[in-house]
Short mmCIF file of C-alpha atoms and ligand atoms in Angstrom, two decimals:
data_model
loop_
_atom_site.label_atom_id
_atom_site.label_comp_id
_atom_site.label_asym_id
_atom_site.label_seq_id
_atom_site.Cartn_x
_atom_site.Cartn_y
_atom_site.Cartn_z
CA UNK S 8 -42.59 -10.34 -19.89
CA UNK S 9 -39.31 -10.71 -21.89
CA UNK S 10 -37.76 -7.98 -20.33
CA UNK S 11 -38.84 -9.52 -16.69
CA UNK S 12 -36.89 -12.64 -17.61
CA UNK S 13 -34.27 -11.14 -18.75
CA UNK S 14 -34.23 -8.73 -15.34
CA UNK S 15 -34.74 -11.79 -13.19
CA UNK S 16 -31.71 -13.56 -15.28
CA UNK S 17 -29.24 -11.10 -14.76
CA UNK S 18 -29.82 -10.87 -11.22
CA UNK S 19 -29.53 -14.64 -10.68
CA UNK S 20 -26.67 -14.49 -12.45
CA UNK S 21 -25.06 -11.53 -10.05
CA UNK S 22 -26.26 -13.53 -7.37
CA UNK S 23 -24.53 -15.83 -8.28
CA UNK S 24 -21.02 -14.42 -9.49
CA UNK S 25 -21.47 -12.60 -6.23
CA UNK S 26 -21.39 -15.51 -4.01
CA UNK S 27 -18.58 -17.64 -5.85
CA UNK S 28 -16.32 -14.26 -5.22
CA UNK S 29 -17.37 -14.64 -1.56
CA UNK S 30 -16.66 -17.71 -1.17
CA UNK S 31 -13.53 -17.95 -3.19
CA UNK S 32 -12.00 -15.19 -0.91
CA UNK S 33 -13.11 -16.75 1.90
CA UNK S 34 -10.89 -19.70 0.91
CA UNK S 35 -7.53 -17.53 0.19
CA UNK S 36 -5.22 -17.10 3.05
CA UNK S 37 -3.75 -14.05 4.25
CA UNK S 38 -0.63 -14.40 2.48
CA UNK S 39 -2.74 -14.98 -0.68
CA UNK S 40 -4.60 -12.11 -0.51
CA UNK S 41 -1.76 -10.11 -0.07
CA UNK S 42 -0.42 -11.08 -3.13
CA UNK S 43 -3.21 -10.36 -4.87
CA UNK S 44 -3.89 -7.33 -3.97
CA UNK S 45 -0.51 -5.52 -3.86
CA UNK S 46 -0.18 -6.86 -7.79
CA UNK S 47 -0.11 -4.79 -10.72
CA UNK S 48 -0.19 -2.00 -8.26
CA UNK S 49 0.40 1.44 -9.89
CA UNK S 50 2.24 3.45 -6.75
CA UNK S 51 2.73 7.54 -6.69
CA UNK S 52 5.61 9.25 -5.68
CA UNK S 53 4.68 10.05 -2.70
CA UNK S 54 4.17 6.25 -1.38
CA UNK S 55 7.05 4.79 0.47
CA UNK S 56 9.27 2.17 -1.23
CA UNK S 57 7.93 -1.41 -0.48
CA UNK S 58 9.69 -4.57 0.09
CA UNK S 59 9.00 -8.21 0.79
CA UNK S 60 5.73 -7.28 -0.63
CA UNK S 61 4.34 -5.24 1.82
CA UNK S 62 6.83 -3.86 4.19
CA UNK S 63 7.10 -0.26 3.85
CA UNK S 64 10.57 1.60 3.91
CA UNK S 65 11.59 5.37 3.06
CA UNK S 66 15.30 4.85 1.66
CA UNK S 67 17.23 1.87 0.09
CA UNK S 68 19.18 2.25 2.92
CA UNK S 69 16.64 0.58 5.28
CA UNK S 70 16.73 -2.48 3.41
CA UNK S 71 18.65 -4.75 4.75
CA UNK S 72 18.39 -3.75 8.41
CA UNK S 73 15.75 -4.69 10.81
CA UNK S 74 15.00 -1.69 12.83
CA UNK S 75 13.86 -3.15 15.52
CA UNK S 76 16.76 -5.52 16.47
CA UNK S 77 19.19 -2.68 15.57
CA UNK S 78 17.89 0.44 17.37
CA UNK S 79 14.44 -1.00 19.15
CA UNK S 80 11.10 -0.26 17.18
CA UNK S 81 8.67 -1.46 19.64
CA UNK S 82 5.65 1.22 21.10
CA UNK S 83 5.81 2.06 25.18
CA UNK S 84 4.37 0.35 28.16
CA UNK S 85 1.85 2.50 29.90
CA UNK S 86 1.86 1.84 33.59
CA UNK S 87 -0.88 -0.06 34.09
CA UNK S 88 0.77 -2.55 32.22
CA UNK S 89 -0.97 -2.26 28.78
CA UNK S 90 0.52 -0.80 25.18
CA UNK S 91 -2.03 1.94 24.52
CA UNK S 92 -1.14 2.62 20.61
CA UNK S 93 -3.46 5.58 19.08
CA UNK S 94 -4.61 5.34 15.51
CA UNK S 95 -6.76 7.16 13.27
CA UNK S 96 -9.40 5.64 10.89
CA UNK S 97 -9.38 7.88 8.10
CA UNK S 98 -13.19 8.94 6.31
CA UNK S 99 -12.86 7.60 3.43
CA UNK S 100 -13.59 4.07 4.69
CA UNK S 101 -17.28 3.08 4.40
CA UNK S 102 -18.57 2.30 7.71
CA UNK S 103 -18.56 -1.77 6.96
CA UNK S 104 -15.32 -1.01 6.11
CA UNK S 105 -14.06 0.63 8.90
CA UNK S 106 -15.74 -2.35 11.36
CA UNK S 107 -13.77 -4.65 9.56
CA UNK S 108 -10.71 -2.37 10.34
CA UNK S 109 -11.97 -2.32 14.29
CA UNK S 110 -12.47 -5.50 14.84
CA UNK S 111 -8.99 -6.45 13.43
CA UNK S 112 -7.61 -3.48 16.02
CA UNK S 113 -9.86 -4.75 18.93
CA UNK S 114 -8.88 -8.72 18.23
CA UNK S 115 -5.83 -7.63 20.05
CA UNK S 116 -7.26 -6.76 23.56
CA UNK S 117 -8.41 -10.45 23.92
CA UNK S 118 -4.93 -12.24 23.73
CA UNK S 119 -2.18 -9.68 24.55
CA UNK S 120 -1.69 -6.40 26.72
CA UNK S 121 -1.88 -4.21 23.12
CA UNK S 122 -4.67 -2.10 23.12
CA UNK S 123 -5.52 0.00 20.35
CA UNK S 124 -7.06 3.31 21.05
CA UNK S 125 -8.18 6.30 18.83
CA UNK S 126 -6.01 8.85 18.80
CA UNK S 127 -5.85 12.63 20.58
CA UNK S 128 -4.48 15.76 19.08
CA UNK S 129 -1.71 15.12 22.24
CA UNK S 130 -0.46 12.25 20.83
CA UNK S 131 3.14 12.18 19.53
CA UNK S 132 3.50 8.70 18.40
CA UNK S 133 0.33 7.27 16.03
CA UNK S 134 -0.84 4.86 12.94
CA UNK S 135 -2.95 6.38 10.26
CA UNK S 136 -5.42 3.70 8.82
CA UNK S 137 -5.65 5.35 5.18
CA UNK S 138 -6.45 3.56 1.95
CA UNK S 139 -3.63 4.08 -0.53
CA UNK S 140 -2.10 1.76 -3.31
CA UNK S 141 -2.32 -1.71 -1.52
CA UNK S 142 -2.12 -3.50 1.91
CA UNK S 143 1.47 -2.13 3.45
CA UNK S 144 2.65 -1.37 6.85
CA UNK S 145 6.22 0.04 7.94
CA UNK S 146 8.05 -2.32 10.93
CA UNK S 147 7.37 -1.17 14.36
CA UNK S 148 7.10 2.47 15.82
CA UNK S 149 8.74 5.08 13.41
CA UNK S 150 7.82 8.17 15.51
CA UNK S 151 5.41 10.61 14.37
CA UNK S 152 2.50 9.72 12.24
CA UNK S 153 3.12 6.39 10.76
CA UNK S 154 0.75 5.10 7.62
CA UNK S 155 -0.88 1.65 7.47
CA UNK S 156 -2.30 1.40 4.37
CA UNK S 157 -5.33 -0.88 3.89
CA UNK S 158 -6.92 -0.18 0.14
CA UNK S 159 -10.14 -0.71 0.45
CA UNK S 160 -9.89 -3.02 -2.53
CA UNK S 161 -8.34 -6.28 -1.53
CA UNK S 162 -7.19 -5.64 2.21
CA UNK S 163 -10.33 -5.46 4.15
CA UNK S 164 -9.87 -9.01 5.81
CA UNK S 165 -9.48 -9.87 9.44
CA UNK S 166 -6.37 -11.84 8.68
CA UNK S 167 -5.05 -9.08 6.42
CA UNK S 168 -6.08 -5.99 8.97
CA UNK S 169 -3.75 -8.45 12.05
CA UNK S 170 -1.17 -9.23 9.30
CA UNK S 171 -0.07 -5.11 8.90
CA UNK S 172 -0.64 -4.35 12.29
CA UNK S 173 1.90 -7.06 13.69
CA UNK S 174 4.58 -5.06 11.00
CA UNK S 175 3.14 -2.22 12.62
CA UNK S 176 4.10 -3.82 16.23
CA UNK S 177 7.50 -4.98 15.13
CA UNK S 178 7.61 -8.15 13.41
CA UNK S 179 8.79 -9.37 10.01
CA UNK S 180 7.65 -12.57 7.70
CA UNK S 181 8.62 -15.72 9.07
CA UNK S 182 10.57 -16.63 6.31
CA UNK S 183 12.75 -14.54 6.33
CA UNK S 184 13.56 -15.55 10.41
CA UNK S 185 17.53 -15.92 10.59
CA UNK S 186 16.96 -19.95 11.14
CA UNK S 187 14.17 -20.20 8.29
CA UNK S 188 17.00 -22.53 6.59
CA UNK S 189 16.35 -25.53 9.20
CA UNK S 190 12.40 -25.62 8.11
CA UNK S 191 11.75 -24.46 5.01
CA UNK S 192 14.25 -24.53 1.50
CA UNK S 193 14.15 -21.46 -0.62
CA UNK S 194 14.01 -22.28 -4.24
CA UNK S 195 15.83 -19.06 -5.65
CA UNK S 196 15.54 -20.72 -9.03
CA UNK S 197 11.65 -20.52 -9.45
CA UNK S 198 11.55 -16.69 -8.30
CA UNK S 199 10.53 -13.82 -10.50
CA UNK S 200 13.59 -12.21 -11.17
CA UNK S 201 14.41 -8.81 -9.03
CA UNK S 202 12.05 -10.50 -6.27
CA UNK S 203 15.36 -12.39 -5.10
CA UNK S 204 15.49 -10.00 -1.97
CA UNK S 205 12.26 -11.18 -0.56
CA UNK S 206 13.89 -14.21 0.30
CA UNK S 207 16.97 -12.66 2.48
CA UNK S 208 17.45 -13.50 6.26
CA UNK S 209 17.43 -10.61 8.66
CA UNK S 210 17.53 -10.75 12.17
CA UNK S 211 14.18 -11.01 13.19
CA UNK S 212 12.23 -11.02 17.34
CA UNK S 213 11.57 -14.25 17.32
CA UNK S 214 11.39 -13.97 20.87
CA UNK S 215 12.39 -18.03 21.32
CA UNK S 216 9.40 -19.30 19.85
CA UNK S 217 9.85 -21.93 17.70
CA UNK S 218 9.54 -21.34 13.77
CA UNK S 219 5.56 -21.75 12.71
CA UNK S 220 4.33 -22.54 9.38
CA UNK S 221 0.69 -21.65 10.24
CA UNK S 222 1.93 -17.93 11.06
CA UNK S 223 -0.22 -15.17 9.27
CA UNK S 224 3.63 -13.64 8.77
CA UNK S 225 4.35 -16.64 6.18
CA UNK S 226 4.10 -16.54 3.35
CA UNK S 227 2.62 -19.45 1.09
CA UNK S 228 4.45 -22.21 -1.47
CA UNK S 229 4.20 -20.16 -4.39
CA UNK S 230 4.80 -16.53 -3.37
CA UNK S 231 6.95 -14.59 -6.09
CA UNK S 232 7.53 -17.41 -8.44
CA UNK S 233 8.15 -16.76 -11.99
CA UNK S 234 7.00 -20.44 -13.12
CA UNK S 235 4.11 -21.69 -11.01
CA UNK S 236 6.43 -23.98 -9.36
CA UNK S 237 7.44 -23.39 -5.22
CA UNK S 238 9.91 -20.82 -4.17
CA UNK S 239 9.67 -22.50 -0.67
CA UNK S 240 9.64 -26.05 0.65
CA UNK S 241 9.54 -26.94 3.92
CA UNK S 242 12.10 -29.27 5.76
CA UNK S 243 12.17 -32.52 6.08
CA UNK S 244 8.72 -33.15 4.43
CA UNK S 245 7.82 -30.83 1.21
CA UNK S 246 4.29 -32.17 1.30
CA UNK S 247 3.74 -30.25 4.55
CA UNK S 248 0.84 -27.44 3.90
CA UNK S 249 2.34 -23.97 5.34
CA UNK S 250 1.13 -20.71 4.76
CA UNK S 251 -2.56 -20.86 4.59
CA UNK S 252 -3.49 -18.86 7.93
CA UNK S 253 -6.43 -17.05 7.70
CA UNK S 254 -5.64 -15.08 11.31
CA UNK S 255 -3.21 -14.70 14.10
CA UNK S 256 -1.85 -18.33 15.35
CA UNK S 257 -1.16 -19.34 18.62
CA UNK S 258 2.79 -18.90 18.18
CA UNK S 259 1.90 -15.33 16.69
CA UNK S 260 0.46 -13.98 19.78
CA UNK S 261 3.11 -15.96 21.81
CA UNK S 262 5.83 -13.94 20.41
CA UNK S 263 3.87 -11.00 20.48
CA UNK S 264 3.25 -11.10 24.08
CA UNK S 265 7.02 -12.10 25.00
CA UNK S 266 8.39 -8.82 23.05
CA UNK S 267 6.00 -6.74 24.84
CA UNK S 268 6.03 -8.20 27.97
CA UNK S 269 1.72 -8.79 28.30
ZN1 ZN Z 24 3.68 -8.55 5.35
#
């Protein structure tokens, strides 16, 4: 009889601690759980250097240049009109897993002309959906195989899965958008130091849409601050909430569909 109790306790109690986590990451936005799970993250060799947080590069000299305004990064119009871009799921994603991946890939096909497709052995161009050492993505079309990384610990979010793949398409954070300085003040002061560089301006697509603080690209109050006190405010009001997307916004797939053309 004890030992019932004691069975039925515990799993009340894992019921329980279950549905708090559930509901406590159902409350985080994308740029929250980004930052959560790409902490603390132990990173082999063999991963590509990562900056802003999840922007993945494969020299220091790559840095400070946005590929895709500089040489073009974006992935080919088929003629029918649509962006057919292959990718490959790898196996080691459970299959709950992997519909959370699809359904991120497939959100695409309702608002823009990008249509994700599994991959052929006569592709030349493709993204490999793997699990490694965070939530990354490099910026556009590199050529060749091309990594996303979504670990399956932390990543596997709707918001988080359309957050990589629009790096993956091209685009950068929206703070660090070459006019970020007329909407939102970066507090240099309250940043962790040698995170300084996640603040820079680059020229970014912003395809003339205006800047959006409910973009899954930006990134919240607090990101990379040393103190618990804001590395960003935004202009004129500070009190304005930014950063909390959950998904795609209405400016994101505006800008998407003006650089390819949908
Ligand atoms: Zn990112």
């Amino acid at each position: 009889m004890t030992r019932m109790l004691t069975f039925s306790a515990v799993a009340v109690l894992l019921l329980a601690a279950c549905s708090w986590a559930h509901s406590e990451t159902e409350e985080l936005s994308v740029s929250e759980l980004l930052e959560r799970a790409n902490s603390n993250l132990v990173r082999s060799a063999d991963e590509p250097i990562l900056i802003e947080g999840d922007i993945a590069i494969d020299s220091e000299s790559e840095r400070n240049a946005d590929p895709c305004t500089s040489r073009g990064c974006t992935w080919g119009k088929y003629t029918d009109g649509k962006v057919y871009i292959p990718y490959y799921i790898n196996n080691h994603f459970s299959s709950r897993e992997k519909s959370i991946i699809t359904r991120g890939l497939e959100s695409f096909s309702s608002f823009s002309c990008i249509r994700f497709r599994p991959s052929r052995s006569s592709d030349r161009d493709w993204l490999s959906i793997e699990s490694q050492s965070g939530c990354w993505s490099y910026v556009g079309r590199r050529g060749g195989k091309q990594v996303v990384s979504l670990a399956r610990q932390g990543c596997l979010y709707h918001g988080t899965v359309q957050h990589e793949l629009l790096h993956a398409l091209g685009f950068n954070h929206e703070q660090t958008r070459n006019d970020r300085d007329n909407h939102i003040r970066v507090l240099l002061q309250n940043v962790q130091s040698g995170m300084e560089h996640n603040f820079r301006k680059i020229a970014t697509l912003n395809q003339g849409t205006s800047y959006d603080y409910n973009s899954v690209m930006q990134y919240h109050k607090y990101a990379f601050s040393k103190n618990n006190q804001p590395t960003m405010l935004p202009i004129p009001n500070p009190n304005v909430s930014f950063g909390n997307a959950k998904e795609m916004s209405r400016t994101d797939i505006a800008r998407l569909n003006t650089l390819y053309k949908c």
